[in-house]
Coordinates of C-alpha atoms and ligand atoms in Angstrom, one line a residue:
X171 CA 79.8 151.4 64.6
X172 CA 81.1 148.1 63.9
X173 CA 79.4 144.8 63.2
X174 CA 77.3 142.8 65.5
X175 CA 79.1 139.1 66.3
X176 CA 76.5 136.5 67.2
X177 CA 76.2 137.3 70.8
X178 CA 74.6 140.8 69.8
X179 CA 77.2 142.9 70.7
X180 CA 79.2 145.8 69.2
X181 CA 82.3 144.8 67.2
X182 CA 83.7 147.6 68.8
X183 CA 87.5 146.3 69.7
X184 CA 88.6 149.6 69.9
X185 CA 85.8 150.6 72.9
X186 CA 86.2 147.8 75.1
X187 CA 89.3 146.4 73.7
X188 CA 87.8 142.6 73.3
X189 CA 87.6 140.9 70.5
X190 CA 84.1 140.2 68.2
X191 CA 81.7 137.9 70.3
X192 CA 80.8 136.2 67.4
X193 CA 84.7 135.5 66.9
X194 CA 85.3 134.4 70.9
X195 CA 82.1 131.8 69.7
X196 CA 83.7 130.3 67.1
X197 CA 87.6 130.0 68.1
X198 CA 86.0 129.0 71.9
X199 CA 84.5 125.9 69.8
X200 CA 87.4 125.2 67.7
X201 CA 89.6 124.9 70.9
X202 CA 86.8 122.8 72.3
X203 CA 87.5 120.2 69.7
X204 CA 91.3 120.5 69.3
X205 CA 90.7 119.4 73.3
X206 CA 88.2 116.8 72.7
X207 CA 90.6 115.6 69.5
X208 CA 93.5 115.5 71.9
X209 CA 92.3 113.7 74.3
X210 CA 90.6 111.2 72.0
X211 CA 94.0 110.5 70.1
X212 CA 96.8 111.1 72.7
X213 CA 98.2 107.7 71.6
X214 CA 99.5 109.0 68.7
X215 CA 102.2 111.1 70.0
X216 CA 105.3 109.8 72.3
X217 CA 104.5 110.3 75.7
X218 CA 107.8 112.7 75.7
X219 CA 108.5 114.6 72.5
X220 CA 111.7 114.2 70.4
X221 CA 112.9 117.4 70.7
X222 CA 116.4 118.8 71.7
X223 CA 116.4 122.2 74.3
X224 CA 115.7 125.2 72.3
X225 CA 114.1 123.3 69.6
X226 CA 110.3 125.3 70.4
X227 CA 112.1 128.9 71.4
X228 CA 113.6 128.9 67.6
X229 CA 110.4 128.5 66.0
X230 CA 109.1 131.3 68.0
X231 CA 109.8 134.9 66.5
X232 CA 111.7 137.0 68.9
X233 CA 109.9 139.8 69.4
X234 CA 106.1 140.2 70.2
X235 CA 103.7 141.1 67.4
X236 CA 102.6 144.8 66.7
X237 CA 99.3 144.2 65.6
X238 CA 96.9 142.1 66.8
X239 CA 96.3 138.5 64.8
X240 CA 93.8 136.2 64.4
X241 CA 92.5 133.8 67.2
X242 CA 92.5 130.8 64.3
X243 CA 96.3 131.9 63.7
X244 CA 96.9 131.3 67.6
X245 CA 94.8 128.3 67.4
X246 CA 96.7 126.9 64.5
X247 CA 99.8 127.5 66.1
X248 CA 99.2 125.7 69.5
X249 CA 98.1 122.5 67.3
X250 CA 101.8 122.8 65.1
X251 CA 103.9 123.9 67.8
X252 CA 102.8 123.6 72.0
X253 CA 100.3 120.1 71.6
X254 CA 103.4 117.9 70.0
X255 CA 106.1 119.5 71.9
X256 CA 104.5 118.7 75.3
X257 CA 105.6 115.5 77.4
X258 CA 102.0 114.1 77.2
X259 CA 100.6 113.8 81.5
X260 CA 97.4 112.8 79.7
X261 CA 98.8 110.1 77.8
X262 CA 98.0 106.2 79.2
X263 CA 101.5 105.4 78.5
X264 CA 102.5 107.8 81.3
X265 CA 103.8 105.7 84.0
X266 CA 106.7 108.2 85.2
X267 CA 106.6 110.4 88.5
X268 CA 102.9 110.3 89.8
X269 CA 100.4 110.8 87.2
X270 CA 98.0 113.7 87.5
X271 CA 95.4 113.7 84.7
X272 CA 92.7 115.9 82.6
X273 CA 89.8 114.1 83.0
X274 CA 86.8 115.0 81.0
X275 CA 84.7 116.6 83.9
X276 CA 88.5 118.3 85.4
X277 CA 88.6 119.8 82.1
X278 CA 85.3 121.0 81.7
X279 CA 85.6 122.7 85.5
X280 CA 89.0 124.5 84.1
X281 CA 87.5 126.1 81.6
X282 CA 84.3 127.4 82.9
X283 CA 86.8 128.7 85.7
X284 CA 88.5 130.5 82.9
X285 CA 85.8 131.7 81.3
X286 CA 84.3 133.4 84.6
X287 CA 87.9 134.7 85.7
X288 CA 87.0 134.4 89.9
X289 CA 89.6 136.3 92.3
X290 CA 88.1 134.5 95.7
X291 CA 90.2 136.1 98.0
X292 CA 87.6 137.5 99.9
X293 CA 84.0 135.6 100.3
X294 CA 82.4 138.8 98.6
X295 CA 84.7 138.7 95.1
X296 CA 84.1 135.5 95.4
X297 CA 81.0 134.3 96.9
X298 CA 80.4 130.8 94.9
X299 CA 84.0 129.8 94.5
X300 CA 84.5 130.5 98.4
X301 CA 81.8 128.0 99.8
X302 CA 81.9 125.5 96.5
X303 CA 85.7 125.3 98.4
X304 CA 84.5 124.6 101.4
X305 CA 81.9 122.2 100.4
X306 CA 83.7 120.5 98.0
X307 CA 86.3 120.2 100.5
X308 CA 83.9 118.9 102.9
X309 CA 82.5 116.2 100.6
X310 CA 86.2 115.2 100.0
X311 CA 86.9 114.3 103.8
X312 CA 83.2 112.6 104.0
X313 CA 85.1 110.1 100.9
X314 CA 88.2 109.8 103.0
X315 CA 86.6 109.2 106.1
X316 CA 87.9 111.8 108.2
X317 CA 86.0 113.2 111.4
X318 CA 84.3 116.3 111.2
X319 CA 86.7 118.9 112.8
X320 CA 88.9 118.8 109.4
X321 CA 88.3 121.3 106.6
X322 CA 89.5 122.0 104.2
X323 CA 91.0 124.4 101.4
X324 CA 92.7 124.5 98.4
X325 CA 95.9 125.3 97.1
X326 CA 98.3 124.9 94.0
X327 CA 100.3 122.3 95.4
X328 CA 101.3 120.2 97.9
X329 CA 104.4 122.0 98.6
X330 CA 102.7 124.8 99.2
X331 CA 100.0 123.1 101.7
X332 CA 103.1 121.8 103.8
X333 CA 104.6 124.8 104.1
X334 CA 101.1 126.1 105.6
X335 CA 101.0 123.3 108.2
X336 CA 104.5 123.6 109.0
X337 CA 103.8 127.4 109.1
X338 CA 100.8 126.9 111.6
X339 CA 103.0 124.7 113.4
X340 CA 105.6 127.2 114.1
X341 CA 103.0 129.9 115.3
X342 CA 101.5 127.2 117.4
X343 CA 104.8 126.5 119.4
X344 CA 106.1 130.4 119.1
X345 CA 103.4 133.0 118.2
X346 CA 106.2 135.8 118.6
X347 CA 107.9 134.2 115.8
X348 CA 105.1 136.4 113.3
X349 CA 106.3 139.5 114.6
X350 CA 109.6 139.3 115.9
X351 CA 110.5 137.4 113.3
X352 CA 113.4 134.6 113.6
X353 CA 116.3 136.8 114.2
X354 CA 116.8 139.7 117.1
X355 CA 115.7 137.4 120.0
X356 CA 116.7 134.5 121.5
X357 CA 114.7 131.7 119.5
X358 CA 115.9 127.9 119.8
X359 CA 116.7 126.7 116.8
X360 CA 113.1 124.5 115.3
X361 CA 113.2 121.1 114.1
X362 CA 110.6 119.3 111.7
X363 CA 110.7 115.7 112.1
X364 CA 110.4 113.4 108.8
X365 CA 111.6 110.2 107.3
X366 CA 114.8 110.1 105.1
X367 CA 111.9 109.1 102.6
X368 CA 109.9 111.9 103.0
X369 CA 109.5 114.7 99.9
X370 CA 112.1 117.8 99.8
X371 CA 109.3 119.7 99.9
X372 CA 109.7 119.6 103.9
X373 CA 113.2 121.0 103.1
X374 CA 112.1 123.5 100.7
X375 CA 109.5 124.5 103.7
X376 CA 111.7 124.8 106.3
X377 CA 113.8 127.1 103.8
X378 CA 111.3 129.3 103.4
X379 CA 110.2 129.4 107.0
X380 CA 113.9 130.2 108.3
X381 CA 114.6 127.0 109.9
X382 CA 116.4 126.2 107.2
X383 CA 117.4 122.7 106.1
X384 CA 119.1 122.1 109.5
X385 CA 115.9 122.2 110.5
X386 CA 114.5 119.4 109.0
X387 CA 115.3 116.0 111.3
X388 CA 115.7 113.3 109.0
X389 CA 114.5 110.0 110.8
X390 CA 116.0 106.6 109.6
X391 CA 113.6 104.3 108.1
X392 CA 113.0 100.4 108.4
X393 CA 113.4 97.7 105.6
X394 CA 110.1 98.8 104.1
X395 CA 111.2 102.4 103.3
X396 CA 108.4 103.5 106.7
X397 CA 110.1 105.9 109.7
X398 CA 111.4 103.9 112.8
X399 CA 109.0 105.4 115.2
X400 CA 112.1 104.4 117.7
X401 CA 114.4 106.4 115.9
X402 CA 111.8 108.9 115.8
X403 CA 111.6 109.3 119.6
X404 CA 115.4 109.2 119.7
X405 CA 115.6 112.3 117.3
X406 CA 113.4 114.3 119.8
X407 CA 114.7 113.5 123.1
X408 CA 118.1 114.2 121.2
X409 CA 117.4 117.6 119.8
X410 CA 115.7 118.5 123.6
X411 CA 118.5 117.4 125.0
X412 CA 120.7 120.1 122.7
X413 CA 118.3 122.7 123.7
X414 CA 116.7 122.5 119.9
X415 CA 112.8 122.9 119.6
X416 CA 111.1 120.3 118.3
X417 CA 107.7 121.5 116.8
X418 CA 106.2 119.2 114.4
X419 CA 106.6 115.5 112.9
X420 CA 105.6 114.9 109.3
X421 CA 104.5 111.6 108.5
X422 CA 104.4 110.5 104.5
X423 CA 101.4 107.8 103.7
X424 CA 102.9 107.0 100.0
X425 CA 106.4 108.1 100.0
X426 CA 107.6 109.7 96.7
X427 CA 110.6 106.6 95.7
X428 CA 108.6 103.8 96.5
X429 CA 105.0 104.9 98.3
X430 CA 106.0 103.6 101.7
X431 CA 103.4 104.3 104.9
X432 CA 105.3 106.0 107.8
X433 CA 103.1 104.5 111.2
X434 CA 100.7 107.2 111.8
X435 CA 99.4 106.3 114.2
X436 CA 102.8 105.7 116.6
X437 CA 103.9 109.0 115.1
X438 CA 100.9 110.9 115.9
X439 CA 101.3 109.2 119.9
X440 CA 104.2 110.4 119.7
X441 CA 103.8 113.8 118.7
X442 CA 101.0 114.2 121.2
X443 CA 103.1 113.1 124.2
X444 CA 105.9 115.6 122.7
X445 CA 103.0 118.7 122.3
X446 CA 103.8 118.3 118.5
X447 CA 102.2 119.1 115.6
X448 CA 101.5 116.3 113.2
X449 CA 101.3 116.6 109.5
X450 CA 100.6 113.9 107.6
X451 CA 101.6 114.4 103.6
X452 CA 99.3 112.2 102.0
X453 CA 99.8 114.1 98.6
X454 CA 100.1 111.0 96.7
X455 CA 98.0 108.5 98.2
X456 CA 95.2 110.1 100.1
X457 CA 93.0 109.5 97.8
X458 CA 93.3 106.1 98.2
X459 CA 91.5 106.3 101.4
X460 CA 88.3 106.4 99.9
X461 CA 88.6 102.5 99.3
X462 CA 87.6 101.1 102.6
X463 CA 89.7 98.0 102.1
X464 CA 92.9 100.2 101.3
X465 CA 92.0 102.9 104.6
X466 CA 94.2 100.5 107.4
X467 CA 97.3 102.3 105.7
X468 CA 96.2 105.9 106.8
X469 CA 95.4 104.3 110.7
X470 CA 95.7 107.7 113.0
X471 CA 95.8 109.9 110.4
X472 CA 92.1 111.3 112.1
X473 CA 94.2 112.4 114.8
X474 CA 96.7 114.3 112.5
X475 CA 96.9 118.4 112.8
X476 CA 97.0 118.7 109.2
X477 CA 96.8 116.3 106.0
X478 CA 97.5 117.3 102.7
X479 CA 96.4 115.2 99.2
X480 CA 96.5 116.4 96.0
X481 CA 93.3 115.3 94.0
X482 CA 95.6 116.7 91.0
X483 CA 98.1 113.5 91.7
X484 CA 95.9 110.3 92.1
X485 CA 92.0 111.8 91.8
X486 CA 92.3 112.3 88.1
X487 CA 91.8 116.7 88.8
X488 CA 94.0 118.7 86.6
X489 CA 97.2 121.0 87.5
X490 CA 96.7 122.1 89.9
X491 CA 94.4 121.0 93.2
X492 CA 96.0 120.4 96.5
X493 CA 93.7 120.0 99.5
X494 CA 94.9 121.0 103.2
X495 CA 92.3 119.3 105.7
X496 CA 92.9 121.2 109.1
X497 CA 92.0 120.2 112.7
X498 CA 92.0 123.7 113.7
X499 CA 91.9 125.8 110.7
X500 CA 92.0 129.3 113.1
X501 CA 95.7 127.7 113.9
X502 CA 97.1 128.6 110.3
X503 CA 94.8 131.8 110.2
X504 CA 96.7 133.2 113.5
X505 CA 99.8 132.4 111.3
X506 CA 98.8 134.8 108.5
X507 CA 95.5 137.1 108.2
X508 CA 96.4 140.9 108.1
X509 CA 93.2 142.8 107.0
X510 CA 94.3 145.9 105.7
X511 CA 90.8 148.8 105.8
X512 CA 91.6 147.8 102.0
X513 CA 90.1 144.7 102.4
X514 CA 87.9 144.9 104.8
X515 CA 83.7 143.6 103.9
X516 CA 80.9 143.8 105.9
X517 CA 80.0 140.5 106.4
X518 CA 80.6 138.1 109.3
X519 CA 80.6 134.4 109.9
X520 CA 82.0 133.7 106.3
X521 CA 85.3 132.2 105.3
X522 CA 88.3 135.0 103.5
X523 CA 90.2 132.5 102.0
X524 CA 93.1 134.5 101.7
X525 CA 93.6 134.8 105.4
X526 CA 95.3 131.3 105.9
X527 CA 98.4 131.8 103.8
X528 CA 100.6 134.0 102.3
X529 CA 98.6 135.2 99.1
X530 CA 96.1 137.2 98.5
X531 CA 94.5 136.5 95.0
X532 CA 93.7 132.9 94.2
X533 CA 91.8 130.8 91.6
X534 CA 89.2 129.1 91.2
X535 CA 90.0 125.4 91.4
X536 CA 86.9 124.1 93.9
X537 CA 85.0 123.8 90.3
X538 CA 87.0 120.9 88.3
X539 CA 87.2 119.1 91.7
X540 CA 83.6 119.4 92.0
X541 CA 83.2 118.1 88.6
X542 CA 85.2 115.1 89.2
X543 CA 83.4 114.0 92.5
X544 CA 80.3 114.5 90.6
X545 CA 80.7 113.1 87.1
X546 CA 82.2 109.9 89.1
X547 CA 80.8 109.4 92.0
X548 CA 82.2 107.7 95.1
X549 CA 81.8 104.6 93.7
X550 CA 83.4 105.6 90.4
X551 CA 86.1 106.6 92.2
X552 CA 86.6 103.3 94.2
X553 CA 86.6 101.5 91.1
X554 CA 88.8 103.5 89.2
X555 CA 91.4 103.5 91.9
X556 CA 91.2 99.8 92.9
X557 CA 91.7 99.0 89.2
X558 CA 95.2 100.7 89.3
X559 CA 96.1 99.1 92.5
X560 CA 95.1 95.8 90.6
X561 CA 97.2 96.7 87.3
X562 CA 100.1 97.5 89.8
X563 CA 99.9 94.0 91.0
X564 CA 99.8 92.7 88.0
X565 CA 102.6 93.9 86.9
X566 CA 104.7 93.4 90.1
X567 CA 103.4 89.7 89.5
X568 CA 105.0 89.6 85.9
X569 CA 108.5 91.4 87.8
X570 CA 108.5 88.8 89.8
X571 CA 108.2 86.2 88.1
X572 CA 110.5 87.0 85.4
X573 CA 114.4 85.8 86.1
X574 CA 116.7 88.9 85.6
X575 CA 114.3 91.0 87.2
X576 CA 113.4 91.8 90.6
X577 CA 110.8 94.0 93.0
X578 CA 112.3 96.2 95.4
X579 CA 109.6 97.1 97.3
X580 CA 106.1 96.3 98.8
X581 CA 103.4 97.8 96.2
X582 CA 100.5 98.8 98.9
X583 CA 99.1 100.8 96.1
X584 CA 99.8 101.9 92.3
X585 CA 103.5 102.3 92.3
X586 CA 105.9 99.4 91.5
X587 CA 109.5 99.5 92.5
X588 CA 111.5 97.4 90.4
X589 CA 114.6 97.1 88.6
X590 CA 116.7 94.5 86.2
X591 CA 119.3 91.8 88.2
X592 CA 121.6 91.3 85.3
X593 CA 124.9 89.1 85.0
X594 CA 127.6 92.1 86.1
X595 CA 129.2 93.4 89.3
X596 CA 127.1 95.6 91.4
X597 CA 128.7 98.9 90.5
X598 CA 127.5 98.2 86.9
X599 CA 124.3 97.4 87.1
X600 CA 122.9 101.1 88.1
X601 CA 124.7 102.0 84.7
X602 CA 122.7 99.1 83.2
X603 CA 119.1 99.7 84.5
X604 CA 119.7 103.9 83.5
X605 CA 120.5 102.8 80.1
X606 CA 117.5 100.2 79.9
X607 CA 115.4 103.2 81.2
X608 CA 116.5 105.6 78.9
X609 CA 115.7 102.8 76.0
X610 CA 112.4 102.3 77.2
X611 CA 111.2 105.8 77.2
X612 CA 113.0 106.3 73.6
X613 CA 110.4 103.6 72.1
X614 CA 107.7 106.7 72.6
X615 CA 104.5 104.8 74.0
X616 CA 105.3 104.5 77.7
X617 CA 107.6 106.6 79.9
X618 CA 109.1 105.6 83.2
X619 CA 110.8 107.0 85.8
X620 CA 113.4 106.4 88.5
X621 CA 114.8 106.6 92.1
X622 CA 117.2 105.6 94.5
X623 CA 116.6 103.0 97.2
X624 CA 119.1 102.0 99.2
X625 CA 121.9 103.4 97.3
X626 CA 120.9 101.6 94.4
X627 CA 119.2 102.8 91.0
X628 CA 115.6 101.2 91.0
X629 CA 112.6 102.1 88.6
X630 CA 109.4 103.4 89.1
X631 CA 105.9 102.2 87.1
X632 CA 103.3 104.9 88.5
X633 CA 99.9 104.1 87.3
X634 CA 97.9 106.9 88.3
X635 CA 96.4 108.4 84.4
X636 CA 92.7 107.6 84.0
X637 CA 93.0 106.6 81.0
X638 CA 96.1 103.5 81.5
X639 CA 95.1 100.2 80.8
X640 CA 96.0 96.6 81.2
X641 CA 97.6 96.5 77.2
X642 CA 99.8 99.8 78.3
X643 CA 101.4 98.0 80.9
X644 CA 102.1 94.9 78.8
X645 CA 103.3 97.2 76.0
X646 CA 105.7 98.7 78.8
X647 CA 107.1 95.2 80.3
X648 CA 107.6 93.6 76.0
X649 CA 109.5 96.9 76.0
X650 CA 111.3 96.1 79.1
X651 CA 112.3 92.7 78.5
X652 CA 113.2 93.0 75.0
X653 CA 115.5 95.8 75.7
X654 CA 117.3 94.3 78.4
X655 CA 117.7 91.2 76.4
X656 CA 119.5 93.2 74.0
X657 CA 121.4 95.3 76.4
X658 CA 122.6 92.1 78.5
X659 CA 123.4 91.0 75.0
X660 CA 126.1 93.6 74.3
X661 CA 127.4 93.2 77.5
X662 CA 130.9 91.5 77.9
Ligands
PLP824 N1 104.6 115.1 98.9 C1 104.8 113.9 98.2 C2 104.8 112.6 99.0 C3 105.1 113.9 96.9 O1 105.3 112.7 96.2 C4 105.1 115.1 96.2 C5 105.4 115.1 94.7 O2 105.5 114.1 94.0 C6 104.9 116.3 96.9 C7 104.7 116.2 98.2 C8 105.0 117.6 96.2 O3 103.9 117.8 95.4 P1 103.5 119.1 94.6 O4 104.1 119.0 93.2 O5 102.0 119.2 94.6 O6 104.1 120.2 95.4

């Protein structure tokens, strides 16, 4: 019989195979304060490591241990090799990509989720998970405004709630599709409408659903980066006219380059007169919508099929939350629920979340989203995302303002487009904002990303981390305008 750890139980690792409770206790509070120590000092790492490929892999050994080794040895290890060696998400100096952030209460909800292990694929293995999702779902579209027919679910990411809505899409406009498949009957060839702006995770999508990329209608934009809701109709009457399908248009409210806001609402008329499926990928800015003064960009989204927002992007949720709000949620069920006898329960009348997509086991994320809400509170919210929208104008004010520098597009939320005008022929001065980028994010307290608009190399400042502040921003443009001083200096 082995000792008792402090929960009372048997040592007994070669019974059950666990480890000592009283063990679990202690390394469980140890990791609780390498977490709270992390983020308390994430300042003092770069916000990317300065490591070469390969650099982690060699420290590893190369083949797994044959007896089992201390949880402090594990623990030890993650703090020497994983925490330095990560590009640090959670660091306020992250102004690259979109943001998505560990909050304190996002935290706290991962770990409890770890610690009770759910599988909710069915509402009986997983009877709290199932309706907190609902709920917490429910609570998000009362934030955003959104009439009552929408709810909601959650998956890992927005590409994968797309590919859902384009999914439902498809079965609405050709229910044979999910048995005949694509192939071995005459099916027109399907087309997706988006903007040339919108996120290639349409494409990747339409891949997977075998319309392939041809599949995806790329609709020219206007001077703001939006879809020409002209050009729109033109695609469609086009693709009719070649005897094409048209099934669904997806409209982007915070495009991935610059944040742009397709017109919903012209979109969505559209789509209705066309009997199309509208999706509108709001994985970025959605959350945005719980500011009343910001919710004019999202006009007709309420008459949208689907929406998709990540609360993992811009609702300060950890990796990984992604919401899909659905008119008709039975629309993407028809697309996908097979109950083998395997999986079949007794109850009625409650939700089996794995019946609207293609896997079966999932996670419990409803908990860290719940957290968030909670710990914040609408208002919390509001305030924390109206003070990045008030940093990004800040900062588009000091671009502006600044000669050798200019703003390349509108900034209706967080995101600031930007890039450096220097004294050289056009073809050189991508070459020269890359290699002010690249200096930038060598410094090691802020790190920025890029994009192409227009054919030409721009910048991207993303403020989106819950924990970025006015001083990061002003550490990021000293940065930027010392080093394209000295970059226009060694210029010929
Ligand atoms: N849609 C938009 C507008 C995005 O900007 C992104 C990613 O940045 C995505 C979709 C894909 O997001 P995810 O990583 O959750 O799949």
């Amino acid at each position: 019989m082995g000792e008792k750890g402090s929960g009372g139980r048997d040592r007994g690792s070669q019974e059950t195979g666990e480890l000592p409770a009283g063990e679990v206790r202690a390394a469980l509070h140890r990791a609780a304060d390498l977490v709270a120590d992390y983020l308390e000092g994430v300042e003092r790492y770069p916000v990317v490591p300065r490591i070469r490929p390969g650099d982690v892999r060699a420290q590893l050994p190369a083949a797994p241990p044959e007896r089992g080794e201390p949880l402090d040895a594990l623990l030890a290890d993650y703090a020497r090799l994983i925490e330095p060696n990560v590009t640090h998400w959670n660091h306020p100096g992250f102004l690259a990509y979109f943001a998505t952030t560990g909050s304190a209460p996002g935290v706290l909800g991962e770990l409890l989720a770890a610690g009770i292990n759910a599988q909710a694929m069915l509402w009986r293995t997983g009877p709290a998970p199932t309706e907190l999702e609902e709920h917490v779902c429910d609570w998000l579209r009362r934030l955003l405004g959104l009439p009552e027919p929408f709810r909601g679910h959650i998956n890992d990411t927005a590409s994968m709630s797309s590919l859902l809505a384009i999914a439902a899409a498809r079965h609405r406009a050709l229910p044979d599709v999910r048995e005949q498949g694509l192939t071995g009957h005459a099916v027109p060839r399907l087309v997706v409408y988006a903007s040339e702006h919108a996120h290639s995770s349409i494409d990747k999508a339409t891949i997977t659903l075998g319309l392939g990329t041809s599949g995806v209608r790329r609709v020219p934009c206007d001077a703001t980066y939006a879809m020409r809701p002209v050009a729109l109709a033109e695609a469609i009457a086009d693709d009719r006219r070649a005897g094409r399908r048209p099934i669904a248009v997806v409209a982007t409210v915070g495009t991935t380059s610059s944040t742009a806001v397709d017109p919903v609402a012209a979109a969505g008329a559209l789509a209705r007169r066309e009997g199309l499926w509208l999706h509108v990928d709001a994985a970025y800015a959605g959350p945005a919508a719980v500011c009343p003064e910001l919710r004019h960009h999202f006009a007709g989204w309420e008459d949208a099929d689907s929406i998709v927002l990540n609360p993992h992007k811009w609702m300060f949720t950890p990796m990984d939350c992604s919401v899909l709000l659905l008119r008709d949620p039975d629309a993407l069920r028809a697309a996908f629920s097979l109950v083998p006898e395997y999986l079949r329960t007794a109850e009625r009348g409650v939700t089996n979340l794995n019946e609207y997509g293609p896997q079966l086991g999932r996670r419990f994320r409803a908990l860290k989203l719940w957290f968030v809400i909670r710990a914040y509170g609408a208002e919390g919210l509001r305030t924390r995302l109206r003070a990045h929208c008030a940093l990004a104008r800040a900062f588009a004010e000091w671009v502006d303002r600044e000669p050798g520098f200019e703003l390349v597009a509108p900034v209706p939320f967080s995101v600031v487009c930007f890039r450096a005008v220097p004294h050289l022929p056009p073809a050189e001065q991508d070459a020269f904002n890359e290699r002010l980028m690249a200096e930038v994010n060598a410094a090691g307290p802020v790190f920025l990303s890029h994009t192409k608009l227009d054919g030409r190399l721009v910048l991207r400042l993303a403020i989106g981390n819950i924990r970025t502040e006015r001083r990061h921003l002003e550490t990021c443009w000293t940065l930027l305008r010392e080093a394209a001083a000295r970059l226009g200096a060694q210029t010929p």
